[in-house]
Amino acid sequence: MHALRLTWMESPFWAMASADEREKDLRREHVRADGEERGLITCAQGGDHDAFEQLLRRHQRRVFSLIGHLLRQPAQVEDIAQQVFLKVYLALPRFDFRSAFSTWLYRIVVNECYDQLRRQRAKKSPPMAELTVEELAGLEQLGESAT
């Protein structure tokens, strides 16, 4: 028979703790989670694919949500997310912990979305027509005759 183990925050006594005690416990939990993420990042930087997968799973929902919000095109969300995750994978060895991983990831997502919007805008704008020398000369003659 397995004994049910509750963490401090899951126990009924946590609700009776003072607000300061609860705040300290939440901060400690946040630090533990940050330390765990730092460990995952370090392992992933060393080539641990399972650690990289865990990192992606932690942030996947926010990445998809941000892409959907920026592009407003649900059909493209998965494609752009895949591009983002590939860029993260390739750039992860250069991540240096100067910022939070989530901040770094956010910038990659935003930049990829902006790149996608630029590509879409470029496809929509009509290409500049190249004129031959003869056509240019004909336009000049038209301009001269109009004056």
XYZ file of C-alpha atoms in Angstrom:
147
model
C 0.000 0.000 0.000
C 1.378 3.385 -0.965
C 1.270 6.227 1.487
C -0.130 9.478 0.197
C 2.539 12.140 0.422
C 1.524 15.749 0.285
C 3.873 18.617 -0.261
C 3.647 21.486 2.194
C 1.556 23.523 -0.244
C -0.877 20.665 -0.799
C -1.465 20.085 2.889
C -4.437 21.585 4.739
C -1.981 23.371 7.049
C -0.653 25.509 4.208
C -3.999 27.284 3.970
C -3.700 28.197 7.650
C -0.187 29.627 7.240
C 0.253 33.375 7.243
C 0.345 35.264 3.968
C 4.076 35.889 4.471
C 4.769 32.194 4.956
C 2.729 31.295 1.873
C 4.540 33.970 -0.170
C 7.935 32.649 0.941
C 6.892 29.101 0.039
C 5.714 30.209 -3.385
C 9.018 32.016 -3.971
C 10.950 28.917 -2.942
C 8.855 26.812 -5.326
C 9.523 29.318 -8.111
C 13.278 29.212 -7.413
C 13.170 25.402 -7.441
C 11.361 25.466 -10.785
C 13.868 27.996 -12.161
C 16.729 25.815 -10.982
C 15.130 22.796 -12.603
C 14.714 24.704 -15.869
C 18.327 25.861 -15.715
C 19.347 22.221 -15.322
C 17.211 21.228 -18.318
C 18.774 23.999 -20.406
C 22.292 22.960 -19.436
C 21.539 19.316 -20.254
C 19.924 20.275 -23.564
C 22.949 22.412 -24.416
C 25.031 19.296 -23.852
C 22.968 17.337 -26.368
C 20.350 15.731 -24.103
C 17.323 15.432 -26.390
C 14.991 14.430 -23.544
C 15.864 17.624 -21.663
C 15.184 19.668 -24.809
C 11.830 17.942 -25.235
C 10.908 18.758 -21.627
C 11.835 22.408 -22.190
C 9.618 22.545 -25.255
C 6.724 20.916 -23.443
C 6.993 23.509 -20.656
C 6.772 26.415 -23.086
C 4.788 24.909 -25.969
C 1.406 26.293 -24.942
C 2.721 29.858 -24.608
C 4.566 29.628 -27.924
C 1.443 28.459 -29.764
C -0.657 31.106 -28.050
C 1.732 33.934 -28.903
C 2.020 32.851 -32.537
C -1.761 32.651 -32.832
C -2.126 36.091 -31.287
C 0.476 37.722 -33.531
C -0.431 36.072 -36.841
C -4.169 35.549 -36.341
C -3.998 32.677 -38.826
C -4.614 29.346 -37.084
C -3.504 27.353 -40.122
C 0.039 28.726 -39.793
C 0.544 28.316 -36.053
C 1.987 24.799 -36.161
C 4.312 25.571 -39.078
C 5.695 28.678 -37.419
C 6.004 26.866 -34.073
C 8.032 24.163 -35.768
C 10.339 26.805 -37.256
C 10.677 28.449 -33.831
C 11.541 25.167 -32.117
C 14.133 24.405 -34.784
C 15.704 27.840 -34.285
C 15.704 27.318 -30.520
C 17.373 23.931 -30.950
C 20.077 25.384 -33.210
C 20.639 28.475 -31.048
C 20.418 26.823 -27.625
C 24.193 26.267 -27.331
C 24.587 30.066 -27.513
C 21.994 30.757 -24.773
C 24.036 32.303 -21.956
C 21.521 32.809 -19.120
C 21.800 36.615 -19.239
C 18.017 36.661 -19.525
C 15.311 34.227 -18.590
C 14.852 31.380 -21.037
C 11.219 32.426 -21.507
C 12.316 35.950 -22.502
C 14.835 34.582 -24.978
C 12.237 32.202 -26.423
C 9.668 35.024 -26.625
C 12.057 37.096 -28.781
C 12.606 34.171 -31.144
C 8.832 33.680 -31.484
C 8.158 37.380 -32.102
C 10.983 37.690 -34.633
C 9.829 34.592 -36.519
C 6.257 35.923 -36.631
C 7.458 39.289 -37.934
C 9.533 37.498 -40.585
C 6.436 35.537 -41.622
C 4.351 38.716 -41.855
C 7.063 40.342 -43.989
C 7.128 37.325 -46.319
C 3.338 37.471 -46.660
C 3.437 41.188 -47.403
C 6.141 40.648 -50.037
C 4.000 37.991 -51.747
C 0.982 40.290 -51.851
C 2.748 43.303 -53.322
C 3.018 43.240 -57.091
C 6.541 42.734 -58.363
C 8.279 45.706 -59.867
C 8.150 45.366 -63.617
C 11.501 45.576 -65.302
C 11.495 47.689 -68.406
C 13.607 47.052 -71.429
C 15.673 49.866 -72.882
C 13.221 50.170 -75.785
C 10.230 50.409 -73.441
C 12.005 53.037 -71.370
C 12.798 55.041 -74.502
C 9.138 54.766 -75.548
C 8.018 56.112 -72.160
C 10.442 59.008 -72.446
C 9.030 59.864 -75.879
C 5.506 59.753 -74.482
C 6.545 62.083 -71.686
C 8.168 64.514 -74.106
C 5.200 64.525 -76.453
C 2.830 65.200 -73.575
C 4.656 68.408 -72.674
